[in-house]
Short mmCIF file of C-alpha atoms and ligand atoms in Angstrom, two decimals:
data_model
loop_
_atom_site.label_atom_id
_atom_site.label_comp_id
_atom_site.label_asym_id
_atom_site.label_seq_id
_atom_site.Cartn_x
_atom_site.Cartn_y
_atom_site.Cartn_z
CA UNK A 26 26.55 36.75 -5.39
CA UNK A 27 24.95 32.91 -5.95
CA UNK A 28 27.25 30.50 -7.75
CA UNK A 29 24.20 28.33 -9.31
CA UNK A 30 22.81 29.68 -12.55
CA UNK A 31 18.87 29.59 -11.60
CA UNK A 32 16.42 27.31 -12.93
CA UNK A 33 13.06 27.74 -14.63
CA UNK A 34 11.22 24.88 -15.34
CA UNK A 35 7.53 24.20 -16.67
CA UNK A 36 5.48 21.44 -15.74
CA UNK A 37 3.09 21.19 -18.33
CA UNK A 38 1.53 18.39 -16.31
CA UNK A 39 -1.56 16.01 -18.60
CA UNK A 40 -2.25 19.79 -20.54
CA UNK A 41 -1.40 20.58 -24.19
CA UNK A 42 -2.42 19.69 -28.19
CA UNK A 43 -0.31 19.64 -31.65
CA UNK A 44 -0.75 23.51 -31.42
CA UNK A 45 -0.95 24.30 -28.30
CA UNK A 46 2.76 23.03 -28.43
CA UNK A 47 3.95 24.83 -31.68
CA UNK A 48 2.34 28.16 -30.48
CA UNK A 49 3.96 28.18 -27.66
CA UNK A 50 7.22 27.17 -28.65
CA UNK A 51 7.60 29.94 -31.24
CA UNK A 52 5.71 32.14 -28.76
CA UNK A 53 8.75 31.36 -25.99
CA UNK A 54 11.55 31.54 -28.22
CA UNK A 55 10.54 35.58 -28.85
CA UNK A 56 9.69 35.98 -25.38
CA UNK A 57 13.04 34.50 -23.21
CA UNK A 58 15.96 36.14 -24.17
CA UNK A 59 17.64 36.24 -20.13
CA UNK A 60 21.60 33.41 -20.97
CA UNK A 61 21.92 33.66 -17.56
CA UNK A 62 18.63 31.30 -16.87
CA UNK A 63 18.62 27.79 -17.86
CA UNK A 64 14.85 27.29 -19.04
CA UNK A 65 13.55 24.03 -19.11
CA UNK A 66 9.34 22.61 -20.48
CA UNK A 67 7.84 19.70 -19.53
CA UNK A 68 5.68 18.53 -21.73
CA UNK A 69 2.85 15.19 -21.66
CA UNK A 70 5.41 12.67 -23.27
CA UNK A 71 3.18 12.56 -26.43
CA UNK A 72 4.30 15.97 -27.32
CA UNK A 73 7.96 15.68 -26.24
CA UNK A 74 9.50 15.46 -29.42
CA UNK A 75 7.00 17.96 -30.86
CA UNK A 76 8.33 20.88 -28.55
CA UNK A 77 11.76 19.72 -28.83
CA UNK A 78 11.80 20.18 -32.78
CA UNK A 79 9.55 22.94 -32.24
CA UNK A 80 13.35 23.79 -29.86
CA UNK A 81 15.86 22.97 -31.75
CA UNK A 82 18.63 25.61 -32.02
CA UNK A 83 17.59 27.52 -28.68
CA UNK A 84 18.83 27.32 -25.40
CA UNK A 85 15.58 26.27 -23.93
CA UNK A 86 15.66 22.19 -22.69
CA UNK A 87 12.73 20.12 -22.73
CA UNK A 88 12.38 17.09 -20.26
CA UNK A 89 9.81 14.20 -19.61
CA UNK A 90 7.31 14.67 -16.31
CA UNK A 91 7.83 10.71 -16.14
CA UNK A 92 9.18 7.50 -16.59
CA UNK A 93 9.41 3.93 -16.36
CA UNK A 94 12.54 1.89 -14.54
CA UNK A 95 13.59 -0.41 -17.29
CA UNK A 96 14.67 0.86 -20.79
CA UNK A 97 12.88 -1.89 -22.54
CA UNK A 98 10.50 -4.33 -22.13
CA UNK A 99 6.82 -6.10 -21.55
CA UNK A 100 4.96 -2.64 -19.48
CA UNK A 101 2.65 -2.08 -21.82
CA UNK A 102 2.10 2.09 -21.36
CA UNK A 103 4.85 2.35 -19.81
CA UNK A 104 7.78 5.52 -21.13
CA UNK A 105 11.39 3.81 -20.27
CA UNK A 106 13.69 7.64 -19.58
CA UNK A 107 16.07 5.70 -22.81
CA UNK A 108 13.12 7.44 -24.19
CA UNK A 109 12.99 10.21 -22.97
CA UNK A 110 16.50 10.65 -23.88
CA UNK A 111 16.10 9.40 -27.41
CA UNK A 112 13.51 12.20 -28.10
CA UNK A 113 16.09 14.24 -27.21
CA UNK A 114 14.46 14.95 -23.39
CA UNK A 115 17.39 15.73 -21.20
CA UNK A 116 15.96 16.12 -17.81
CA UNK A 117 13.22 13.43 -16.12
CA UNK A 118 10.82 15.20 -13.55
CA UNK A 119 10.76 12.04 -10.61
CA UNK A 120 8.73 11.95 -7.20
CA UNK A 121 5.77 14.34 -8.24
CA UNK A 122 3.13 14.61 -5.10
CA UNK A 123 0.44 14.38 -8.44
CA UNK A 124 2.76 11.08 -8.91
CA UNK A 125 3.19 9.56 -5.17
CA UNK A 126 -0.41 10.69 -4.42
CA UNK A 127 -2.30 9.42 -7.60
CA UNK A 128 0.08 6.91 -8.72
CA UNK A 129 1.18 5.66 -4.97
CA UNK A 130 5.42 6.31 -5.68
CA UNK A 131 7.12 5.12 -2.98
CA UNK A 132 10.24 6.85 -1.73
CA UNK A 133 12.18 3.27 -2.46
CA UNK A 134 9.81 3.21 -6.10
CA UNK A 135 11.40 7.15 -6.97
CA UNK A 136 15.01 6.23 -5.71
CA UNK A 137 14.91 3.86 -8.43
CA UNK A 138 13.51 5.86 -11.08
CA UNK A 139 16.23 8.94 -10.39
CA UNK A 140 19.08 6.10 -10.97
CA UNK A 141 16.82 5.09 -14.01
CA UNK A 142 16.95 9.04 -15.29
CA UNK A 143 20.79 9.01 -15.04
CA UNK A 144 21.52 5.57 -16.38
CA UNK A 145 19.79 7.02 -20.10
CA UNK A 146 21.20 10.39 -19.58
CA UNK A 147 18.80 12.38 -18.35
CA UNK A 148 19.16 14.94 -15.37
CA UNK A 149 16.05 14.14 -12.81
CA UNK A 150 14.78 16.72 -10.69
CA UNK A 151 13.41 14.90 -7.56
CA UNK A 152 10.55 16.42 -5.97
CA UNK A 153 9.86 16.84 -2.76
CA UNK A 154 7.64 18.57 0.00
CA UNK A 155 5.37 17.61 2.47
CA UNK A 156 1.18 17.54 2.46
CA UNK A 157 -0.69 20.34 4.79
CA UNK A 158 -1.61 17.35 7.12
CA UNK A 159 2.14 16.95 7.57
CA UNK A 160 3.36 20.72 8.45
CA UNK A 161 0.26 21.42 10.82
CA UNK A 162 1.68 17.71 12.45
CA UNK A 163 5.10 19.41 12.40
CA UNK A 164 6.39 16.72 10.58
CA UNK A 165 7.68 19.00 7.29
CA UNK A 166 11.08 19.05 7.42
CA UNK A 167 11.57 15.76 9.03
CA UNK A 168 9.07 14.36 5.23
CA UNK A 169 10.94 16.18 3.15
CA UNK A 170 14.36 14.80 4.59
CA UNK A 171 13.16 11.13 4.82
CA UNK A 172 12.36 12.25 0.72
CA UNK A 173 14.99 13.69 0.20
CA UNK A 174 17.87 10.46 1.90
CA UNK A 175 15.64 7.86 0.18
CA UNK A 176 17.59 9.09 -2.41
CA UNK A 177 20.92 10.19 -1.09
CA UNK A 178 21.56 7.16 0.51
CA UNK A 179 20.92 4.35 -2.71
CA UNK A 180 23.05 6.38 -4.63
CA UNK A 181 26.57 8.36 -4.60
CA UNK A 182 26.39 12.45 -3.83
CA UNK A 183 28.32 12.92 -6.94
CA UNK A 184 25.28 11.19 -8.59
CA UNK A 185 22.82 13.08 -7.19
CA UNK A 186 24.50 16.25 -7.80
CA UNK A 187 23.61 15.71 -11.88
CA UNK A 188 20.27 16.48 -10.34
CA UNK A 189 18.56 19.66 -9.40
CA UNK A 190 15.72 19.38 -5.80
CA UNK A 191 12.31 20.77 -6.01
CA UNK A 192 11.21 22.15 -2.90
CA UNK A 193 7.33 20.95 -3.46
CA UNK A 194 5.34 21.68 -0.44
CA UNK A 195 1.69 19.81 -1.49
CA UNK A 196 -0.66 22.62 -0.05
CA UNK A 197 0.94 25.02 -2.01
CA UNK A 198 0.42 22.95 -5.69
CA UNK A 199 -2.13 24.35 -7.51
CA UNK A 200 -3.92 26.30 -5.34
CA UNK A 201 -2.67 29.84 -5.48
CA UNK A 202 -1.53 29.59 -1.99
CA UNK A 203 2.32 29.56 -1.82
CA UNK A 204 4.10 29.60 0.66
CA UNK A 205 6.24 32.83 1.85
CA UNK A 206 9.83 33.36 1.35
CA UNK A 207 10.80 32.77 4.37
CA UNK A 208 8.61 29.44 4.71
CA UNK A 209 10.51 28.15 1.59
CA UNK A 210 14.13 29.44 2.37
CA UNK A 211 14.14 27.84 5.63
CA UNK A 212 12.98 24.55 3.89
CA UNK A 213 15.54 25.03 1.10
CA UNK A 214 18.65 25.79 3.58
CA UNK A 215 17.58 22.42 5.53
CA UNK A 216 17.44 20.12 2.49
CA UNK A 217 21.35 21.92 1.52
CA UNK A 218 22.03 21.04 4.86
CA UNK A 219 21.23 17.90 4.80
CA UNK A 220 22.76 18.16 1.44
CA UNK A 221 25.79 19.01 2.61
CA UNK A 222 26.07 16.33 5.13
CA UNK A 223 28.03 14.05 2.85
CA UNK A 224 29.73 16.42 1.28
CA UNK A 225 29.56 20.24 1.29
CA UNK A 226 31.25 21.20 -1.67
CA UNK A 227 28.60 19.19 -4.34
CA UNK A 228 25.57 20.76 -2.21
CA UNK A 229 26.22 24.73 -2.77
CA UNK A 230 26.84 23.96 -5.85
CA UNK A 231 23.39 21.68 -6.21
CA UNK A 232 20.32 24.09 -7.49
CA UNK A 233 16.70 23.64 -5.29
CA UNK A 234 13.59 24.95 -6.72
CA UNK A 235 11.08 26.21 -5.46
CA UNK A 236 7.54 25.02 -6.64
CA UNK A 237 3.42 25.75 -5.46
CA UNK A 238 2.18 28.15 -7.66
CA UNK A 239 4.76 30.29 -8.30
CA UNK A 240 3.71 32.67 -10.98
CA UNK A 241 5.15 36.74 -11.91
CA UNK A 242 4.40 38.37 -9.53
CA UNK A 243 5.62 36.67 -6.30
CA UNK A 244 8.74 35.06 -8.20
CA UNK A 245 11.07 37.46 -8.11
CA UNK A 246 10.46 37.37 -4.17
CA UNK A 247 11.06 34.00 -3.77
CA UNK A 248 14.02 33.53 -5.99
CA UNK A 249 15.65 36.09 -4.45
CA UNK A 250 15.89 33.98 -1.35
CA UNK A 251 19.41 32.86 -0.59
CA UNK A 252 18.56 29.23 -1.01
CA UNK A 253 15.82 29.11 -4.09
CA UNK A 254 17.90 28.82 -6.80
CA UNK A 255 15.29 28.54 -9.62
CA UNK A 256 11.17 27.77 -9.42
CA UNK A 257 9.22 24.70 -11.14
CA UNK A 258 6.17 26.37 -12.52
CA UNK A 259 2.72 24.19 -13.61
CA UNK A 260 -0.84 26.44 -13.79
CA UNK A 261 1.79 29.38 -14.85
CA UNK A 262 3.81 27.56 -17.44
CA UNK A 263 1.00 27.23 -19.23
CA UNK A 264 1.40 30.67 -20.90
CA UNK A 265 4.01 31.52 -22.44
CA UNK A 266 4.07 35.09 -21.71
CA UNK A 267 3.96 34.21 -18.29
CA UNK A 268 6.15 31.06 -17.88
CA UNK A 269 8.50 34.31 -20.21
CA UNK A 270 8.29 37.14 -17.14
CA UNK A 271 8.70 34.14 -14.05
CA UNK A 272 12.11 33.69 -16.36
CA UNK A 273 13.24 37.05 -16.60
CA UNK A 274 11.95 37.48 -12.70
CA UNK A 275 14.68 34.62 -11.86
CA UNK A 276 17.05 36.19 -13.82
CA UNK A 277 17.60 39.44 -11.62
CA UNK A 278 17.73 37.62 -8.99
P1 PGA B 226 1.73 24.93 -10.11
O1 PGA B 226 2.75 23.95 -10.02
O2 PGA B 226 2.53 25.64 -10.27
O3 PGA B 226 -0.45 24.93 -10.85
O4 PGA B 226 1.54 25.48 -8.58
C1 PGA B 226 3.85 23.55 -10.09
C2 PGA B 226 3.80 21.52 -9.51
O5 PGA B 226 3.28 21.21 -9.67
O6 PGA B 226 5.30 21.65 -10.29
#
């Protein structure tokens, strides 16, 4: 039995509408009955406050998909982590591969964002993962460890342990081509071992999520792996029914 409480997080990316938020929240509250699983939804920033209000009184938590490193200032178009917290957000995605790929986020910037999330009282979810080219070149573990170390070398391990790591192979995101449970478990083991080098006890307690084409059909098998503590779900989190089925799979792990 794992000492870690499973966690299932839904990343809506740039999808949704005010109406969608209301319908989704009502349906999710009806369907999610597992109190053995932490459940988080990451809506677009524009709907964060609406979703927090719609989920008021239930244990499902809300987070931001991205935030700036500063708390306030002349940064037109940006959202501070403090604002995410002010709206009732508790979590922040940091270093998602789409941020790395389309918005040029570097390991250094991501480490800054991780620290900024903690400053604001948010728990960061640090996303790491290799591209297909990197995997084919035999560099997957090296890339993932580099991304992880960028944060663990900057911050104290006790601070890192306030967050969660999400392993998301880039080639599995939005492709329907998920890592096999063995491939995913192997990378999760490597991640935990890397954390363990700094503090074995904290590493043992840290949750490591798998992301990349997780759905209700493959979630059970992935989450049955010893070092997989839940999922970061993109496409399949846009249906309350499908998302709730993944939460149920995590409960049965
Ligand atoms: P996906 O996305 O489930 O649609 O593959 C996962 C993610 O990007 O977090």
